[in-house]
Tab-separated table of C-alpha atoms in Angstrom:
chain	number	residue	atom	x	y	z
A	1	MET	CA	-27.853	83.646	37.671
A	2	ASN	CA	-26.676	87.053	38.770
A	3	PRO	CA	-25.708	88.963	35.588
A	4	GLY	CA	-22.105	89.934	35.180
A	5	VAL	CA	-20.460	86.900	36.806
A	6	SER	CA	-18.820	84.691	34.202
A	7	ILE	CA	-17.993	81.033	34.883
A	8	VAL	CA	-15.558	79.221	32.598
A	9	ALA	CA	-13.430	76.076	32.672
A	10	ASP	CA	-10.194	76.376	34.656
A	11	ASP	CA	-7.289	76.705	32.223
A	12	THR	CA	-4.586	76.970	34.914
A	13	ARG	CA	-1.588	74.823	34.020
A	14	SER	CA	-0.942	73.705	37.588
A	15	TRP	CA	-2.010	74.728	41.064
A	16	GLY	CA	0.450	72.322	42.666
A	17	LEU	CA	-2.478	70.395	44.166
A	18	GLU	CA	-3.666	66.851	43.731
A	19	THR	CA	-7.064	67.233	42.115
A	20	ARG	CA	-9.719	64.716	41.175
A	21	GLY	CA	-11.533	66.451	38.374
A	22	PRO	CA	-12.041	69.619	36.316
A	23	GLY	CA	-12.282	73.057	37.876
A	24	LEU	CA	-14.035	76.343	37.166
A	25	LEU	CA	-12.944	79.982	37.191
A	26	LEU	CA	-15.410	82.602	38.407
A	27	HIS	CA	-14.789	86.169	37.214
A	28	VAL	CA	-16.741	88.497	39.503
A	29	PRO	CA	-17.282	92.152	38.461
A	30	SER	CA	-16.663	95.135	40.718
A	31	THR	CA	-20.174	96.547	40.398
A	32	GLY	CA	-23.429	96.122	42.297
A	33	ARG	CA	-23.448	93.744	45.248
A	34	TRP	CA	-19.922	92.560	44.402
A	35	ALA	CA	-18.419	95.954	45.261
A	36	ARG	CA	-19.434	95.543	48.924
A	37	ARG	CA	-17.949	93.445	51.690
A	38	PRO	CA	-19.356	89.932	51.410
A	39	SER	CA	-21.110	88.356	54.376
A	40	VAL	CA	-18.113	86.094	55.038
A	41	HIS	CA	-14.914	88.152	54.925
A	42	LEU	CA	-11.681	89.088	56.671
A	43	GLU	CA	-10.954	92.349	58.463
A	44	SER	CA	-7.542	93.506	59.649
A	45	ALA	CA	-5.946	95.872	62.153
A	46	PRO	CA	-2.224	96.709	62.514
A	47	ASP	CA	0.343	94.068	63.507
A	48	TYR	CA	-1.372	91.147	61.785
A	49	ARG	CA	-4.599	91.261	63.764
A	50	ILE	CA	-7.112	89.344	61.632
A	51	ARG	CA	-10.849	89.038	62.254
A	52	LEU	CA	-13.041	86.570	60.346
A	53	ARG	CA	-16.634	87.787	60.066
A	54	GLY	CA	-19.728	85.902	58.990
A	55	GLY	CA	-23.339	87.047	58.974
A	56	GLY	CA	-22.462	90.222	60.870
A	57	GLN	CA	-20.759	88.303	63.713
A	58	THR	CA	-17.128	87.577	64.537
A	59	LEU	CA	-16.258	83.917	63.996
A	60	LEU	CA	-12.525	84.085	64.723
A	61	TRP	CA	-9.867	86.463	66.032
A	62	THR	CA	-6.273	85.711	65.067
A	63	ARG	CA	-3.039	87.527	65.719
A	64	ILE	CA	0.142	86.496	63.911
A	65	ASP	CA	3.611	87.297	65.198
A	66	SER	CA	5.512	89.853	63.091
A	67	TYR	CA	8.206	87.240	62.408
A	68	TRP	CA	5.528	84.653	61.497
A	69	ASP	CA	6.764	82.384	64.299
A	70	ARG	CA	3.470	81.928	66.148
A	71	ALA	CA	-0.241	82.715	66.084
A	72	VAL	CA	-3.068	82.792	68.613
A	73	PHE	CA	-6.663	81.908	67.660
A	74	VAL	CA	-9.879	82.680	69.548
A	75	ARG	CA	-13.350	81.786	68.321
A	76	GLY	CA	-16.379	83.999	68.657
A	77	THR	CA	-19.553	82.773	70.318
A	78	ALA	CA	-21.832	83.251	67.291
A	79	ALA	CA	-22.835	80.309	65.123
A	80	ALA	CA	-21.372	80.241	61.636
A	81	PRO	CA	-23.893	81.401	59.010
A	82	GLN	CA	-25.315	78.947	56.509
A	83	VAL	CA	-23.649	80.117	53.335
A	84	LEU	CA	-25.405	77.752	50.917
A	85	PRO	CA	-28.963	76.398	51.187
A	86	PRO	CA	-29.309	72.849	52.602
A	87	LEU	CA	-29.089	70.059	50.060
A	88	SER	CA	-32.298	68.116	49.545
A	89	ALA	CA	-32.474	64.433	48.642
A	90	PRO	CA	-33.915	65.182	45.151
A	91	GLU	CA	-31.030	67.592	44.480
A	92	VAL	CA	-28.486	64.935	45.415
A	93	ARG	CA	-30.229	62.315	43.256
A	94	ALA	CA	-30.288	64.752	40.321
A	95	VAL	CA	-26.533	64.230	39.890
A	96	GLU	CA	-26.737	60.926	38.035
A	97	ALA	CA	-23.125	60.553	36.903
A	98	PRO	CA	-21.023	57.830	38.577
A	99	PRO	CA	-19.663	59.225	41.885
A	100	GLY	CA	-16.096	60.435	41.564
A	101	SER	CA	-16.175	60.536	37.759
A	102	GLU	CA	-15.212	63.644	35.813
A	103	ALA	CA	-18.881	64.174	34.900
A	104	TRP	CA	-19.878	63.872	38.577
A	105	TRP	CA	-17.325	66.491	39.631
A	106	GLU	CA	-18.317	68.765	36.760
A	107	ALA	CA	-21.983	68.590	37.803
A	108	TRP	CA	-21.195	69.462	41.417
A	109	ASN	CA	-18.767	72.193	40.359
A	110	TRP	CA	-21.472	73.944	38.393
A	111	ARG	CA	-24.107	73.480	41.073
A	112	VAL	CA	-21.869	74.949	43.792
A	113	ALA	CA	-20.671	77.767	41.518
A	114	ARG	CA	-24.248	78.835	40.793
A	115	ALA	CA	-25.155	78.578	44.471
A	116	LEU	CA	-22.206	80.806	45.402
A	117	VAL	CA	-23.250	83.430	42.853
A	118	GLU	CA	-26.872	83.407	44.006
A	119	ALA	CA	-26.216	83.051	47.759
A	120	PRO	CA	-28.074	85.622	49.908
A	121	LEU	CA	-25.057	85.630	52.261
A	122	PRO	CA	-22.254	86.018	49.713
A	123	VAL	CA	-18.699	84.787	50.084
A	124	LEU	CA	-17.524	86.037	46.702
A	125	HIS	CA	-16.242	89.554	46.133
A	126	ALA	CA	-14.978	91.343	43.040
A	127	GLY	CA	-12.073	89.564	41.396
A	128	ASN	CA	-11.155	86.103	40.161
A	129	TRP	CA	-11.928	82.836	41.945
A	130	CYS	CA	-11.102	79.195	41.378
A	131	LEU	CA	-13.401	76.332	42.343
A	132	ARG	CA	-12.045	72.839	41.854
A	133	PRO	CA	-11.846	69.409	43.493
A	134	VAL	CA	-8.971	68.967	45.943
A	135	ARG	CA	-7.707	65.909	47.787
A	136	ALA	CA	-6.584	65.792	51.405
A	137	ILE	CA	-3.091	64.583	52.269
A	138	ALA	CA	-1.682	63.138	55.477
A	139	ALA	CA	-0.629	65.803	57.975
A	140	GLU	CA	2.892	64.359	58.059
A	141	LYS	CA	3.236	65.126	54.343
A	142	ALA	CA	2.202	68.777	54.711
A	143	GLU	CA	4.915	71.393	54.332
A	144	ARG	CA	6.222	73.173	57.399
A	145	HIS	CA	5.625	76.890	57.754
A	146	PRO	CA	8.111	78.858	55.614
A	147	VAL	CA	11.185	80.397	57.187
A	148	SER	CA	12.356	82.733	54.403
A	149	PRO	CA	10.949	84.955	51.633
A	150	MET	CA	12.385	82.488	49.116
A	151	GLU	CA	9.856	79.912	50.324
A	152	TRP	CA	6.748	82.042	50.622
A	153	GLY	CA	5.134	85.248	49.495
A	154	PHE	CA	1.627	86.536	48.922
A	155	GLY	CA	0.235	85.108	45.726
A	156	GLN	CA	1.257	81.455	45.968
A	157	PRO	CA	-1.027	78.529	45.132
A	158	PRO	CA	-3.020	77.109	48.063
A	159	MET	CA	-1.579	74.291	50.149
A	160	PRO	CA	-3.183	70.811	50.062
A	161	PRO	CA	-5.798	70.299	52.818
A	162	HIS	CA	-5.091	67.947	55.696
A	163	SER	CA	-6.047	67.033	59.286
A	164	LEU	CA	-9.783	66.686	58.667
A	165	ALA	CA	-10.161	64.522	61.781
A	166	SER	CA	-8.985	67.382	64.008
A	167	MET	CA	-12.393	69.008	63.465
A	168	THR	CA	-13.850	66.591	66.021
A	169	ARG	CA	-11.989	68.620	68.675
A	170	PHE	CA	-13.745	71.976	68.611
A	171	LEU	CA	-11.390	74.303	70.473
A	172	PHE	CA	-12.540	77.786	71.469
A	173	ALA	CA	-8.977	79.111	71.770
A	174	TRP	CA	-5.510	77.811	71.016
A	175	LYS	CA	-2.007	78.904	70.047
A	176	GLU	CA	0.272	77.595	67.327
A	177	ASP	CA	4.052	77.564	67.180
A	178	TRP	CA	4.812	78.111	63.497
A	179	TRP	CA	8.561	77.638	63.987
A	180	GLU	CA	8.207	74.001	65.054
A	181	SER	CA	4.534	73.380	64.374
A	182	LEU	CA	2.725	70.133	65.054
A	183	PRO	CA	1.754	68.226	61.893
A	184	GLU	CA	-1.934	69.131	62.313
A	185	GLN	CA	-0.988	72.844	62.463
A	186	ARG	CA	1.054	72.963	59.275
A	187	PRO	CA	-0.116	74.988	56.259
A	188	GLY	CA	-3.246	73.492	54.734
A	189	ALA	CA	-4.920	72.425	57.989
A	190	VAL	CA	-8.724	72.347	57.796
A	191	LEU	CA	-10.658	74.422	60.345
A	192	GLY	CA	-14.369	74.021	61.020
A	193	LEU	CA	-16.460	77.120	61.631
A	194	ARG	CA	-18.851	75.359	64.001
A	195	ALA	CA	-18.895	72.334	66.261
A	196	LEU	CA	-19.841	69.103	64.518
A	197	SER	CA	-23.369	67.821	65.056
A	198	ALA	CA	-23.818	64.765	67.261
A	199	SER	CA	-23.370	61.394	65.590
A	200	GLU	CA	-27.031	60.614	66.490
A	201	ASP	CA	-28.282	63.674	64.617
A	202	GLY	CA	-30.735	62.701	61.867
A	203	ARG	CA	-28.941	64.616	59.133
A	204	VAL	CA	-25.583	63.062	60.066
A	205	LYS	CA	-27.174	59.588	59.958
A	206	SER	CA	-28.594	60.313	56.516
A	207	TRP	CA	-25.223	61.477	55.215
A	208	ARG	CA	-23.526	58.405	56.717
A	209	LYS	CA	-25.568	56.219	54.392
A	210	ARG	CA	-24.421	58.349	51.469
A	211	ALA	CA	-20.829	58.064	52.677
A	212	ARG	CA	-21.100	54.266	52.776
A	213	ASP	CA	-22.456	53.957	49.251
A	214	GLY	CA	-20.075	56.559	47.800
A	215	THR	CA	-22.656	59.208	46.861
A	216	LEU	CA	-21.788	61.834	49.475
A	217	PRO	CA	-21.873	65.354	47.958
A	218	PRO	CA	-18.639	67.329	48.243
A	219	VAL	CA	-17.701	69.508	51.209
A	220	LEU	CA	-16.901	73.132	50.311
A	221	LEU	CA	-13.623	74.549	51.678
A	222	LEU	CA	-12.267	78.111	51.419
A	223	PHE	CA	-8.498	78.697	51.520
A	224	VAL	CA	-7.389	81.663	53.660
A	225	ASP	CA	-3.779	82.207	52.730
A	226	ILE	CA	-2.757	84.581	55.527
A	227	LEU	CA	-3.850	81.943	58.061
A	228	ALA	CA	-2.489	79.096	55.884
A	229	LYS	CA	-5.730	77.200	56.546
A	230	TRP	CA	-8.837	75.938	54.822
A	231	VAL	CA	-12.150	76.756	56.519
A	232	VAL	CA	-15.304	74.699	55.988
A	233	LEU	CA	-17.907	76.887	54.292
A	234	ASP	CA	-20.526	74.213	53.709
A	235	GLY	CA	-20.812	70.551	54.647
A	236	HIS	CA	-19.848	70.159	58.317
A	237	ASP	CA	-22.352	67.318	58.723
A	238	ARG	CA	-21.211	65.626	55.508
A	239	LEU	CA	-17.613	65.798	56.664
A	240	HIS	CA	-18.562	64.370	60.052
A	241	ALA	CA	-20.456	61.535	58.366
A	242	ALA	CA	-17.403	60.633	56.280
A	243	LEU	CA	-15.175	60.654	59.366
A	244	LEU	CA	-17.585	58.391	61.246
A	245	GLU	CA	-17.641	55.949	58.319
A	246	GLY	CA	-13.885	56.073	57.848
A	247	VAL	CA	-14.097	57.165	54.208
A	248	GLU	CA	-12.355	59.978	52.359
A	249	PRO	CA	-14.837	62.846	51.871
A	250	PRO	CA	-15.023	64.548	48.474
A	251	LEU	CA	-13.730	68.109	48.789
A	252	LEU	CA	-14.298	71.195	46.653
A	253	GLY	CA	-11.757	73.949	47.204
A	254	LEU	CA	-12.524	77.645	46.663
A	255	TRP	CA	-9.931	80.421	46.604
A	256	PRO	CA	-9.518	83.928	45.154
A	257	PHE	CA	-6.596	84.209	42.771
A	258	ILE	CA	-4.469	86.790	41.027
A	259	ASP	CA	-2.279	86.699	37.923
A	260	ARG	CA	1.195	88.023	38.668
A	261	PRO	CA	3.087	88.875	35.467
A	262	ARG	CA	6.660	89.649	36.473
A	263	PRO	CA	10.064	89.994	34.805
A	264	GLY	CA	12.923	87.662	35.576
A	265	SER	CA	15.198	88.550	38.488
A	266	ALA	CA	18.720	87.179	38.736
A	267	VAL	CA	18.870	87.997	42.445
A	268	ARG	CA	15.590	86.200	43.171
A	269	GLU	CA	16.482	83.188	41.062
A	270	GLU	CA	20.008	82.835	42.465
A	271	GLY	CA	18.618	83.064	45.982
A	272	ALA	CA	16.107	80.312	45.224
A	273	LEU	CA	18.828	78.040	43.806
A	274	PHE	CA	21.030	78.635	46.868
A	275	SER	CA	18.115	77.847	49.201
A	276	ALA	CA	17.263	74.690	47.213
A	277	GLU	CA	20.856	73.426	47.381
A	278	PHE	CA	21.051	74.146	51.116
A	279	GLN	CA	17.813	72.261	51.854
A	280	LEU	CA	18.648	69.247	49.688
A	281	ARG	CA	22.066	68.837	51.291
A	282	ALA	CA	20.335	68.446	54.655
A	283	GLY	CA	18.475	65.353	53.414
A	284	THR	CA	16.307	64.479	50.429
A	285	THR	CA	13.075	63.353	52.041
A	286	PRO	CA	9.926	63.390	49.847
A	287	GLU	CA	8.637	66.357	51.843
A	288	THR	CA	11.876	68.296	51.248
A	289	VAL	CA	11.820	67.566	47.519
A	290	ASP	CA	8.176	68.712	47.272
A	291	ARG	CA	8.951	71.896	49.177
A	292	VAL	CA	12.004	72.677	47.018
A	293	ASN	CA	10.055	72.039	43.808
A	294	ARG	CA	7.287	74.338	44.967
A	295	MET	CA	9.816	77.034	45.862
A	296	LEU	CA	11.557	76.786	42.473
A	297	LEU	CA	8.238	77.040	40.630
A	298	LEU	CA	7.362	80.082	42.729
A	299	ASN	CA	10.602	81.874	41.844
A	300	PHE	CA	11.080	80.848	38.201
A	301	THR	CA	7.543	80.884	36.771
A	302	PRO	CA	7.195	84.170	34.818
A	303	GLY	CA	3.426	84.630	35.296
A	304	PRO	CA	2.160	82.433	38.121
A	305	ARG	CA	-1.369	82.357	39.473
A	306	GLY	CA	-1.719	82.419	43.216
A	307	THR	CA	-4.163	83.155	45.989
A	308	VAL	CA	-4.375	86.283	48.119
A	309	SER	CA	-7.198	86.600	50.633
A	310	ARG	CA	-8.645	90.081	50.639
A	311	ALA	CA	-9.196	91.861	53.956
A	312	TRP	CA	-11.063	95.075	54.742
A	313	PRO	CA	-10.033	97.558	57.463
A	314	LEU	CA	-11.400	96.631	60.866
A	315	PRO	CA	-13.675	99.519	61.957
A	316	GLY	CA	-12.175	101.135	65.046
A	317	GLY	CA	-8.799	99.491	64.535
A	318	ARG	CA	-6.838	98.439	67.605
A	319	GLU	CA	-9.301	99.958	70.083
A	320	THR	CA	-12.172	97.865	68.756
A	321	TRP	CA	-9.912	94.812	68.647
A	322	HIS	CA	-8.842	95.259	72.283
A	323	GLU	CA	-12.415	95.775	73.494
A	324	GLU	CA	-13.752	92.750	71.623
A	325	VAL	CA	-10.985	90.361	72.637
A	326	SER	CA	-11.202	91.474	76.280
A	327	ALA	CA	-14.966	91.001	76.271
A	328	ARG	CA	-14.570	87.568	74.668
A	329	ARG	CA	-12.180	86.501	77.414
A	330	ARG	CA	-14.659	87.497	80.106
A	331	ARG	CA	-17.260	85.202	78.542
A	332	GLY	CA	-15.180	82.110	79.347
A	333	GLN	CA	-14.713	78.712	77.633
A	334	LEU	CA	-11.075	79.574	76.950
A	335	PRO	CA	-8.853	77.452	79.238
A	336	LEU	CA	-6.021	76.792	76.758
A	337	LEU	CA	-4.505	80.277	76.696
A	338	GLU	CA	-2.219	81.699	79.364
A	339	ASP	CA	-2.324	85.294	80.629
A	340	SER	CA	0.718	86.166	78.491
A	341	ASP	CA	-1.062	84.902	75.374
A	342	TRP	CA	-4.090	87.069	76.142
A	343	ARG	CA	-1.970	90.162	76.736
A	344	TRP	CA	-0.182	89.676	73.436
A	345	LEU	CA	-3.386	88.916	71.550
A	346	ALA	CA	-5.247	91.956	72.879
């Protein structure tokens, strides 16, 4: 193991997620390889222009409206890098605990944690990370995008993943209305970084057998809070196999986190109570109650842990952004965006 990275049991009281087993915390130092940009990372330019990089190539360009009402997404043409080495059959068989048990999750947690630390194409950077099992929810149960600072701020826990089946539609470009978003575009949506392999592919067939007998290894997801999405870091074929078999895939979630000690604030707390009362008067659906509870925890917890995705400056800033997006448009495969979307994105 790379010296300096400590891995301990997750002692977080609550992430607000439905989890299936124990988690781990990875404390990564700010020296050596960890002081550099990892292979998979975010870069940013002014006005919420976000670029996701992997293996030296751009995987995704995203621009978010300054009022957080909409976003436009465009994929790069490069294939997503293989972050973790392929799983071999002996490695899968080495986890002998009953699938889905606490011991099974603990074994996979430690295996994935070590693989992340030793990966030649790192995802981790200096700071604190959480790795723990997460469970997908139905898209209809996902929270809508927030509409006020009382409901959202940098440093909140990640949202539950959902809409795994949408990965079968590999779009090269699309736009999202965050004011009245479709269920599959709500916070927590899962985004693949490459097209799924064909159902006839040998590796997919092999994983389908594992999916049927309940021994499918977990899929690794990374939460990117500024996009309000999970991206698949490892396990596209395993996820596809589970979808083809109609079974729920085991998911491991990864996210950077911060501790945010803060004093009480009467203004913040009164605003949260007013917002809670206003929302509950409009109708107490389960989704509304969950959203209000999450908001109250956010505003009343004195030292909450939350996730903030780190981004590095995009070299060349807006000029580089404009050149890259314009060049990407000329390469085609982007029928879902109108001219006005392209002008705003670029």
